[in-house]
Short mmCIF file of C-alpha atoms in Angstrom, two decimals:
data_model
loop_
_atom_site.label_atom_id
_atom_site.label_comp_id
_atom_site.label_asym_id
_atom_site.label_seq_id
_atom_site.Cartn_x
_atom_site.Cartn_y
_atom_site.Cartn_z
CA SER A 198 -43.60 1.84 68.46
CA ALA A 199 -42.71 -1.41 66.72
CA LYS A 200 -45.70 -0.99 64.43
CA GLU A 201 -44.54 2.46 63.29
CA TRP A 202 -40.94 1.60 62.39
CA MET A 203 -42.03 -1.63 60.70
CA VAL A 204 -44.42 0.35 58.53
CA ALA A 205 -41.73 2.99 57.94
CA ALA A 206 -39.26 0.33 56.84
CA ALA A 207 -41.79 -1.22 54.46
CA ILE A 208 -42.79 2.12 52.93
CA ALA A 209 -39.11 3.14 52.52
CA LEU A 210 -38.30 -0.08 50.74
CA VAL A 211 -41.25 0.23 48.40
CA LYS A 212 -41.01 3.96 47.72
CA GLU A 213 -37.27 4.60 47.45
CA HIS A 214 -36.05 1.26 46.09
CA ILE A 215 -38.47 0.91 43.24
CA PHE A 216 -35.58 -0.01 40.87
CA VAL A 217 -34.39 -2.82 43.16
CA PRO A 218 -36.57 -5.95 42.95
CA ILE A 219 -35.34 -7.25 46.30
CA GLY A 220 -36.32 -4.03 48.06
CA VAL A 221 -39.76 -4.07 46.50
CA ALA A 222 -40.33 -7.67 47.48
CA ALA A 223 -39.11 -7.05 51.03
CA GLY A 224 -41.36 -4.00 51.44
CA PHE A 225 -44.50 -5.73 50.28
CA PHE A 226 -43.64 -8.74 52.43
CA CYS A 227 -43.38 -6.51 55.55
CA LEU A 228 -46.72 -4.85 54.78
CA ALA A 229 -48.41 -8.18 54.23
CA MET A 230 -47.04 -9.54 57.52
CA LEU A 231 -48.22 -6.47 59.43
CA VAL A 232 -51.65 -6.41 57.92
CA MET A 233 -52.46 -10.15 57.96
CA TRP A 234 -50.69 -11.70 60.92
CA GLY A 235 -48.99 -8.95 62.81
CA PRO A 236 -50.27 -6.68 65.61
CA CYS A 237 -52.83 -5.32 63.09
CA SER A 238 -55.15 -8.31 62.98
CA SER A 239 -58.37 -6.35 63.38
CA ASP A 240 -60.00 -4.23 60.71
CA ALA A 241 -59.50 -1.04 62.65
CA ALA A 242 -55.84 -1.84 63.13
CA ARG A 243 -55.46 -2.55 59.43
CA GLN A 244 -57.04 0.78 58.55
CA GLU A 245 -54.76 2.53 61.02
CA VAL A 246 -51.65 0.86 59.54
CA MET A 247 -52.66 1.79 56.00
CA GLN A 248 -53.43 5.36 57.03
CA LEU A 249 -50.11 5.53 58.86
CA GLY A 250 -48.24 4.37 55.77
CA THR A 251 -50.04 6.93 53.62
CA ASP A 252 -49.27 9.70 56.08
CA MET A 253 -45.58 8.74 56.18
CA ILE A 254 -45.42 8.81 52.38
CA ASN A 255 -46.89 12.32 52.49
CA GLY A 256 -44.51 13.40 55.26
CA VAL A 257 -47.14 13.76 58.06
CA THR A 258 -46.70 12.35 61.61
CA ARG A 259 -49.68 11.15 63.63
CA THR A 260 -49.78 11.30 67.45
CA PRO A 261 -52.33 9.03 69.21
CA VAL A 262 -54.35 10.69 72.05
CA HIS A 263 -56.77 7.93 73.03
CA GLU A 264 -56.63 4.21 73.17
CA VAL A 265 -54.76 2.07 70.69
CA GLY A 266 -56.77 1.11 67.66
CA THR A 267 -58.62 4.46 67.29
CA LEU A 268 -57.67 7.23 64.92
CA SER A 269 -56.54 10.57 66.32
CA ALA A 270 -56.49 13.98 64.75
CA VAL A 271 -53.94 14.23 62.05
CA VAL A 272 -51.75 17.25 62.73
CA PRO A 273 -48.21 18.12 61.67
CA ALA A 274 -46.01 17.38 64.67
CA PRO A 275 -42.54 18.77 65.13
CA ALA A 276 -39.73 16.34 65.59
CA LEU A 277 -38.91 15.74 69.24
CA PRO A 278 -35.32 15.90 70.39
CA VAL A 279 -34.18 12.35 70.94
CA SER A 280 -30.78 11.41 72.26
CA LYS A 281 -28.44 9.55 69.91
CA SER A 282 -28.06 6.55 72.15
CA HIS A 283 -31.77 6.00 72.64
CA SER A 284 -32.63 6.46 68.97
CA SER A 285 -29.94 4.05 67.94
CA LEU A 286 -31.14 1.48 70.40
CA LYS A 287 -34.89 1.84 69.83
CA ASN A 288 -35.04 2.36 66.09
CA PRO A 289 -31.94 0.79 64.47
CA LEU A 290 -33.76 0.09 61.23
CA LEU A 291 -34.98 3.66 60.93
CA ARG A 292 -31.40 4.94 60.94
CA ILE A 293 -30.34 2.39 58.32
CA PHE A 294 -33.28 3.10 56.08
CA GLY A 295 -32.76 6.82 56.52
CA LYS A 296 -29.30 6.48 55.03
CA ILE A 297 -30.76 4.36 52.25
CA ARG A 298 -33.38 7.02 51.51
CA ARG A 299 -30.76 9.78 51.37
CA LYS A 300 -28.56 7.81 49.00
CA ALA A 301 -31.54 6.87 46.86
CA ALA A 302 -32.59 10.52 46.71
CA SER A 303 -29.09 11.58 45.55
CA CYS A 304 -29.05 8.82 42.94
CA MET A 305 -32.47 9.84 41.69
CA SER A 306 -31.30 13.45 41.35
CA VAL A 307 -28.28 12.35 39.31
CA VAL A 308 -30.48 10.18 37.10
CA SER A 309 -32.97 12.98 36.58
CA SER A 310 -30.23 15.46 35.64
CA PHE A 311 -28.73 12.93 33.23
CA SER A 312 -32.14 12.31 31.68
CA ARG A 313 -32.63 16.05 31.20
CA VAL A 314 -29.24 16.32 29.44
CA LEU A 315 -30.01 13.26 27.34
CA ARG A 316 -33.39 14.67 26.31
CA GLY A 317 -31.66 17.87 25.26
CA TYR A 318 -29.23 15.98 23.06
CA VAL A 319 -32.03 13.90 21.59
CA VAL A 320 -33.86 17.09 20.68
CA LYS A 321 -30.72 18.60 19.14
CA PHE A 322 -29.64 15.42 17.28
CA PRO A 323 -31.73 15.88 14.09
CA GLY A 324 -30.43 19.42 13.72
CA MET A 325 -26.85 18.22 14.20
CA LEU A 326 -27.38 15.56 11.53
CA ASN A 327 -28.79 18.09 9.10
CA SER A 328 -25.93 20.51 9.71
CA THR A 329 -23.33 17.72 9.31
CA ALA A 330 -24.90 16.55 6.07
CA GLY A 331 -24.87 20.08 4.73
CA LEU A 332 -21.24 20.55 5.76
CA SER A 333 -20.13 17.27 4.15
CA SER A 334 -21.93 18.13 0.93
CA SER A 335 -20.27 21.55 0.85
CA VAL A 336 -16.88 19.97 1.47
CA LYS A 337 -17.46 17.48 -1.35
CA ASN A 338 -18.46 20.28 -3.69
CA GLU A 339 -15.38 22.26 -2.73
CA ARG A 340 -13.10 19.27 -3.30
CA TRP A 341 -14.72 18.62 -6.67
CA ASP A 342 -14.11 22.26 -7.63
CA LEU A 343 -10.45 21.88 -6.65
CA CYS A 344 -10.17 18.73 -8.77
CA LYS A 345 -11.63 20.60 -11.70
CA LEU A 346 -9.14 23.40 -11.13
CA ASP A 347 -6.21 20.96 -11.01
CA ILE A 348 -7.34 19.25 -14.20
CA ARG A 349 -7.62 22.54 -16.04
CA SER A 350 -4.14 23.67 -14.96
CA ALA A 351 -2.42 20.28 -15.40
CA GLU A 352 -0.70 21.30 -18.61
CA LYS A 353 0.82 24.39 -16.98
CA ARG A 354 2.25 22.61 -13.94
CA ILE A 355 5.80 21.23 -13.95
CA SER A 356 7.03 18.32 -11.86
CA LEU A 357 10.18 19.44 -10.09
CA THR A 358 11.59 15.93 -9.74
CA ARG A 359 10.43 14.59 -13.14
CA PRO A 360 10.34 17.49 -15.55
CA PRO A 361 10.13 16.89 -19.31
CA ASP A 362 13.22 17.29 -21.47
CA LYS A 363 12.34 20.87 -22.38
CA ASP A 364 12.46 21.83 -18.66
CA ASN A 365 15.52 19.76 -17.71
CA GLU A 366 18.27 22.35 -17.28
CA LEU A 367 20.91 19.62 -16.89
CA VAL A 368 20.64 19.04 -20.64
CA ARG A 369 22.03 22.54 -21.17
CA VAL A 370 24.81 21.85 -18.65
CA ALA A 371 25.83 18.61 -20.39
CA ALA A 372 25.68 20.19 -23.85
CA LYS A 373 27.75 23.26 -22.97
CA HIS A 374 30.23 21.83 -20.46
CA GLY A 375 30.49 18.26 -21.72
CA PRO A 376 30.86 15.08 -19.65
CA ALA A 377 33.20 16.82 -17.19
CA GLY A 378 30.58 19.41 -16.29
CA ILE A 379 27.69 17.02 -15.88
CA LEU A 380 29.91 14.59 -13.94
CA ALA A 381 30.89 17.32 -11.46
CA VAL A 382 27.25 18.26 -10.90
CA LEU A 383 26.28 14.62 -10.61
CA ARG A 384 28.93 13.82 -8.01
CA LYS A 385 27.86 16.81 -5.91
CA ASN A 386 24.19 15.72 -5.85
CA LYS A 387 24.58 11.94 -6.04
CA ASP A 388 22.51 11.32 -2.89
CA TYR A 389 19.22 12.11 -4.64
CA SER A 390 17.79 9.53 -7.02
CA TRP A 391 15.61 12.06 -8.87
CA PHE A 392 18.69 14.19 -9.58
CA VAL A 393 20.55 11.13 -10.85
CA VAL A 394 17.64 10.42 -13.21
CA LEU A 395 17.80 13.97 -14.60
CA ALA A 396 21.57 13.72 -15.10
CA PHE A 397 21.26 10.33 -16.85
CA ARG A 398 18.58 11.77 -19.11
CA ALA A 399 20.86 14.69 -19.98
CA ILE A 400 23.71 12.29 -20.88
CA GLN A 401 21.31 10.23 -22.97
CA ALA A 402 20.18 13.36 -24.82
CA CYS A 403 23.80 14.28 -25.63
CA LEU A 404 24.54 10.76 -26.95
CA ALA A 405 21.42 10.81 -29.17
CA PRO A 406 20.80 14.53 -29.85
CA GLN A 407 18.61 13.91 -32.88
CA ASP A 408 15.73 12.86 -30.60
CA VAL A 409 15.51 16.12 -28.63
CA ILE A 410 17.34 18.64 -30.80
CA ALA A 411 14.05 20.37 -31.57
CA VAL A 412 13.55 21.03 -27.84
CA TRP A 413 17.16 22.01 -27.07
CA PRO A 414 18.81 23.82 -30.01
CA CYS A 415 22.07 23.90 -28.05
CA LEU A 416 22.42 20.15 -28.72
CA GLY A 417 23.15 20.97 -32.35
CA GLU A 418 26.72 21.85 -31.31
CA CYS A 419 27.16 18.60 -29.32
CA ASP A 420 28.98 15.81 -31.15
CA PRO A 421 27.83 12.42 -29.75
CA VAL A 422 31.05 10.65 -30.77
CA THR A 423 33.23 13.23 -29.02
CA PHE A 424 30.94 13.13 -26.01
CA ALA A 425 31.27 9.32 -25.81
CA VAL A 426 35.07 9.51 -26.13
CA GLN A 427 35.24 12.00 -23.27
CA ILE A 428 33.08 9.71 -21.14
CA MET A 429 35.60 6.92 -21.70
CA GLU A 430 38.54 9.18 -20.95
CA LEU A 431 37.00 10.32 -17.68
CA GLU A 432 36.04 6.72 -16.82
CA MET A 433 32.59 8.04 -16.13
CA LEU A 434 31.18 4.54 -16.49
CA ASP A 435 32.34 3.75 -12.95
CA ASP A 436 30.09 6.48 -11.53
CA ILE A 437 27.15 5.36 -13.68
CA PHE A 438 27.46 1.72 -12.58
CA GLN A 439 27.93 2.71 -8.95
CA LEU A 440 24.77 4.83 -8.96
CA MET A 441 22.79 2.09 -10.69
CA LYS A 442 23.81 -0.33 -7.96
CA TYR A 443 23.23 2.16 -5.13
CA PHE A 444 19.73 3.07 -6.32
CA SER A 445 18.80 -0.50 -7.20
CA LEU A 446 15.22 0.03 -6.05
CA ALA A 447 14.70 3.10 -8.25
CA ARG A 448 13.29 1.89 -11.54
CA ASP A 449 13.93 5.18 -13.39
CA VAL A 450 17.63 5.04 -12.53
CA HIS A 451 17.86 1.58 -14.12
CA TYR A 452 15.82 2.64 -17.13
CA HIS A 453 17.92 5.69 -18.05
CA GLY A 454 21.19 4.00 -17.10
CA LEU A 455 20.42 1.08 -19.44
CA ALA A 456 19.50 3.58 -22.17
CA ILE A 457 23.01 5.06 -21.89
CA LEU A 458 24.59 1.58 -22.09
CA GLU A 459 22.45 0.71 -25.09
CA LEU A 460 23.66 3.81 -26.97
CA LEU A 461 27.31 3.14 -26.08
CA VAL A 462 27.54 -0.56 -27.02
CA MET A 463 25.36 -0.42 -30.11
CA GLU A 464 28.03 0.19 -32.75
CA ASP A 465 31.38 0.42 -30.97
CA PRO A 466 33.26 -2.79 -30.02
CA GLU A 467 35.61 -0.75 -27.82
CA TRP A 468 32.71 0.30 -25.67
CA ARG A 469 31.62 -3.32 -25.35
CA ASP A 470 35.03 -4.20 -23.98
CA GLU A 471 34.91 -1.19 -21.66
CA VAL A 472 31.49 -2.19 -20.31
CA ALA A 473 32.66 -5.76 -19.71
CA ARG A 474 35.85 -4.51 -18.06
CA LYS A 475 33.92 -2.27 -15.66
CA GLY A 476 31.65 -5.11 -14.52
CA GLY A 477 28.69 -4.36 -16.74
CA VAL A 478 27.98 -8.05 -17.47
CA SER A 479 27.20 -8.95 -13.86
CA LEU A 480 25.24 -5.72 -13.43
CA LEU A 481 23.05 -6.56 -16.42
CA CYS A 482 22.33 -10.05 -15.10
CA ASP A 483 21.49 -8.67 -11.65
CA ILE A 484 19.05 -6.16 -13.15
CA ALA A 485 17.53 -8.93 -15.31
CA ARG A 486 16.88 -11.06 -12.25
CA GLN A 487 15.45 -8.12 -10.31
CA ARG A 488 13.28 -6.69 -13.12
CA LYS A 489 12.36 -9.97 -14.79
CA ASP A 490 8.65 -9.11 -14.81
CA SER A 491 9.10 -5.64 -16.35
CA PRO A 492 8.94 -5.95 -20.16
CA GLN A 493 10.29 -2.45 -20.75
CA ILE A 494 13.40 -2.96 -18.62
CA MET A 495 13.92 -6.48 -19.99
CA CYS A 496 13.87 -5.14 -23.55
CA GLN A 497 16.79 -2.87 -22.68
CA VAL A 498 18.65 -5.64 -20.86
CA MET A 499 18.25 -8.10 -23.74
CA THR A 500 19.39 -5.48 -26.25
CA CYS A 501 22.57 -4.78 -24.28
CA MET A 502 23.23 -8.51 -23.84
CA ALA A 503 22.72 -9.14 -27.55
CA TYR A 504 25.32 -6.54 -28.54
CA LEU A 505 27.75 -7.65 -25.84
CA ALA A 506 27.39 -11.34 -26.79
CA ALA A 507 28.53 -10.49 -30.31
CA GLU A 508 32.07 -10.49 -28.86
CA ASP A 509 33.32 -14.01 -28.16
CA HIS A 510 35.07 -13.31 -24.86
CA ILE A 511 32.05 -11.38 -23.55
CA GLU A 512 29.82 -14.28 -24.61
CA VAL A 513 31.77 -16.49 -22.22
CA LEU A 514 31.37 -13.90 -19.43
CA LEU A 515 27.63 -13.79 -20.01
CA GLY A 516 27.44 -17.57 -19.79
CA GLN A 517 29.33 -17.49 -16.49
CA ALA A 518 26.92 -14.86 -15.13
CA ASP A 519 23.94 -17.17 -15.93
CA ALA A 520 22.58 -14.97 -18.69
CA LEU A 521 21.06 -18.04 -20.38
CA HIS A 522 18.65 -18.47 -17.48
CA CYS A 523 17.42 -14.89 -17.90
CA VAL A 524 16.91 -15.42 -21.64
CA CYS A 525 15.00 -18.67 -21.14
CA TYR A 526 12.78 -17.07 -18.48
CA THR A 527 11.95 -14.23 -20.87
CA LEU A 528 11.07 -16.60 -23.72
CA THR A 529 8.87 -18.63 -21.38
CA VAL A 530 6.99 -15.91 -19.51
CA HIS A 531 6.86 -13.09 -22.09
CA VAL A 532 6.31 -15.24 -25.19
CA ALA A 533 3.38 -13.06 -26.28
CA ASN A 534 5.46 -9.86 -26.31
CA VAL A 535 6.81 -9.72 -29.86
CA GLU A 536 9.41 -7.01 -29.28
CA LEU A 537 10.81 -8.59 -26.13
CA VAL A 538 10.86 -12.08 -27.68
CA THR A 539 12.70 -10.72 -30.73
CA ARG A 540 15.42 -9.13 -28.61
CA ALA A 541 15.71 -12.21 -26.38
CA SER A 542 15.99 -14.44 -29.48
CA LEU A 543 18.74 -12.22 -30.84
CA THR A 544 20.57 -12.58 -27.53
CA LEU A 545 20.14 -16.35 -27.67
CA LEU A 546 21.42 -16.37 -31.25
CA ASN A 547 24.69 -14.74 -30.17
CA LEU A 548 24.98 -16.81 -27.01
CA THR A 549 24.61 -20.18 -28.77
CA VAL A 550 27.69 -19.71 -30.94
CA CYS A 551 29.56 -21.37 -28.09
CA GLU A 552 28.90 -25.13 -28.00
CA ALA A 553 29.12 -25.18 -24.22
CA HIS A 554 26.08 -22.95 -24.06
CA VAL A 555 24.15 -25.33 -26.32
CA GLU A 556 24.97 -28.17 -23.96
CA GLU A 557 23.82 -26.04 -21.02
CA LEU A 558 20.52 -25.38 -22.74
CA MET A 559 20.15 -29.10 -23.36
CA GLU A 560 20.65 -29.74 -19.66
CA LYS A 561 18.10 -27.07 -18.80
CA GLN A 562 15.63 -28.69 -21.25
CA ALA A 563 15.28 -25.32 -22.98
CA ILE A 564 15.96 -26.41 -26.57
CA LEU A 565 12.29 -26.71 -27.42
CA LEU A 566 11.64 -23.08 -26.41
CA VAL A 567 12.71 -22.07 -29.92
CA LEU A 568 10.07 -24.32 -31.48
CA ALA A 569 7.44 -22.82 -29.16
CA VAL A 570 8.44 -19.32 -30.28
CA LEU A 571 8.17 -20.43 -33.93
CA ASP A 572 4.67 -21.78 -33.34
CA LYS A 573 3.58 -18.58 -31.55
CA HIS A 574 5.00 -16.13 -34.11
CA ALA A 575 5.02 -18.16 -37.31
CA ARG A 576 4.08 -15.14 -39.49
CA ASP A 577 6.72 -12.72 -38.14
CA MET A 578 9.50 -12.93 -40.73
CA HIS A 579 12.18 -11.13 -38.71
CA LEU A 580 11.62 -13.35 -35.70
CA VAL A 581 11.54 -16.46 -37.91
CA MET A 582 14.89 -15.53 -39.43
CA ILE A 583 16.46 -15.22 -35.96
CA ALA A 584 14.95 -18.57 -34.93
CA MET A 585 16.41 -20.26 -38.03
CA GLY A 586 19.84 -18.97 -36.99
CA ILE A 587 19.37 -20.41 -33.48
CA LEU A 588 18.42 -23.80 -34.98
CA ALA A 589 21.56 -23.68 -37.11
CA ASN A 590 23.63 -23.13 -33.95
CA PHE A 591 21.81 -26.00 -32.23
CA SER A 592 22.56 -28.41 -35.09
CA VAL A 593 26.24 -28.73 -34.11
CA LYS A 594 25.27 -31.23 -31.39
CA ASP A 595 24.07 -34.72 -32.36
CA ASP A 596 21.68 -35.18 -29.44
CA VAL A 597 20.13 -31.76 -30.06
CA ARG A 598 19.60 -32.59 -33.73
CA ALA A 599 17.89 -35.85 -32.83
CA LEU A 600 15.62 -34.06 -30.35
CA LEU A 601 14.62 -31.42 -32.91
CA VAL A 602 13.82 -34.07 -35.53
CA ARG A 603 11.61 -35.98 -33.09
CA GLU A 604 9.70 -32.77 -32.31
CA GLY A 605 8.99 -32.02 -35.99
CA VAL A 606 11.49 -29.29 -36.83
CA PHE A 607 11.35 -29.97 -40.58
CA SER A 608 7.71 -29.00 -40.96
CA ARG A 609 8.40 -25.70 -39.19
CA VAL A 610 11.41 -25.01 -41.41
CA ALA A 611 9.30 -25.69 -44.51
CA SER A 612 6.62 -23.26 -43.28
CA ALA A 613 9.28 -20.63 -42.70
CA MET A 614 10.66 -21.02 -46.23
CA ARG A 615 7.20 -20.34 -47.69
CA LEU A 616 6.83 -16.98 -45.92
CA ASN A 617 8.76 -15.07 -48.57
CA ARG A 618 10.31 -17.03 -51.42
CA THR A 619 12.12 -13.94 -52.79
CA ASN A 620 13.98 -13.18 -49.55
CA SER A 621 17.46 -14.61 -50.07
CA MET A 622 18.48 -14.13 -46.45
CA LEU A 623 15.46 -16.09 -45.25
#
């Protein structure tokens, strides 16, 4: 009857759609309508509707045997065969809510299974945390043991790409086979910067054997002068400069290459001409601009420039390559580094023999850098002597002399003369 499927619809909405507020509201609204204003206006009818709803929740069907409004015996009744057309016409809402109940039941089963799995993981979670904490602590202890092992065996391990001089076999090759042998090996493996560094270090050891002769006794038979002459004869400087340009980003290549140049140009004017002829002046200025913030590399660059600038024609080449800018930058930025400032001042001393360079410094407003160096290192006698020589070179220009007098050069000269009254050179 209409009363039965209305009650069934209300109970289905309330029971199965408990998570949907609209379904709950609709179900209670249908019950209220049936009980208060619907066909169940009497007390007996209300009791029958409520009993019917309870029976439908429990899955029991009631069949009336007497008049409407009285309660019949409650017995389980088998479902009667009803044709599809009649059921769809009489009870359309029952079919809809039946589908809703089936879907709700499947959803509830999925939710219950998920909740069971989730409860299992929640129960297992503390144990998983404890096991993970124990594993991480064991891993940390194992790593710490490995670190201890590495520290204990550090002295026994050898770096294959940066071995010390006693493990550099290329030193033996250069000492026994001369520049020709080391040049052949170097050309064959020139694509590897670490190998180039080892070869440069071997050449450096042969040019200054007294530094490592205790490590390599075979260097006692190597004559550095003969070795340098053979380098010039083979024009090996071309390969050295080419590798220094090719590996411009490798600091060690620059460091050991500049060490070779420093040994070659230190006492031999012929080597200074050779370096200038091979393009060493521009290479030095390029390295100075690239490594301007590296005091160690700049010390080597300034030393090479100082020896090269001792030759008048190379002094002009250095001025053309803007070497004065590199020197002024060093005196400005690295003024606290005594060794670097001393070498840069020596370079400036040789570069200011040419009057054109003094005029260039005047244009750059770099004349007063010498006075700043004197104020910073007023007690360093060697540096003061070099600065006095620079001031003597500056004094050839009238405008420079006037500028120095205005800035109080005489008081600084007097302080320098009092450093050591017995030093005739000072």
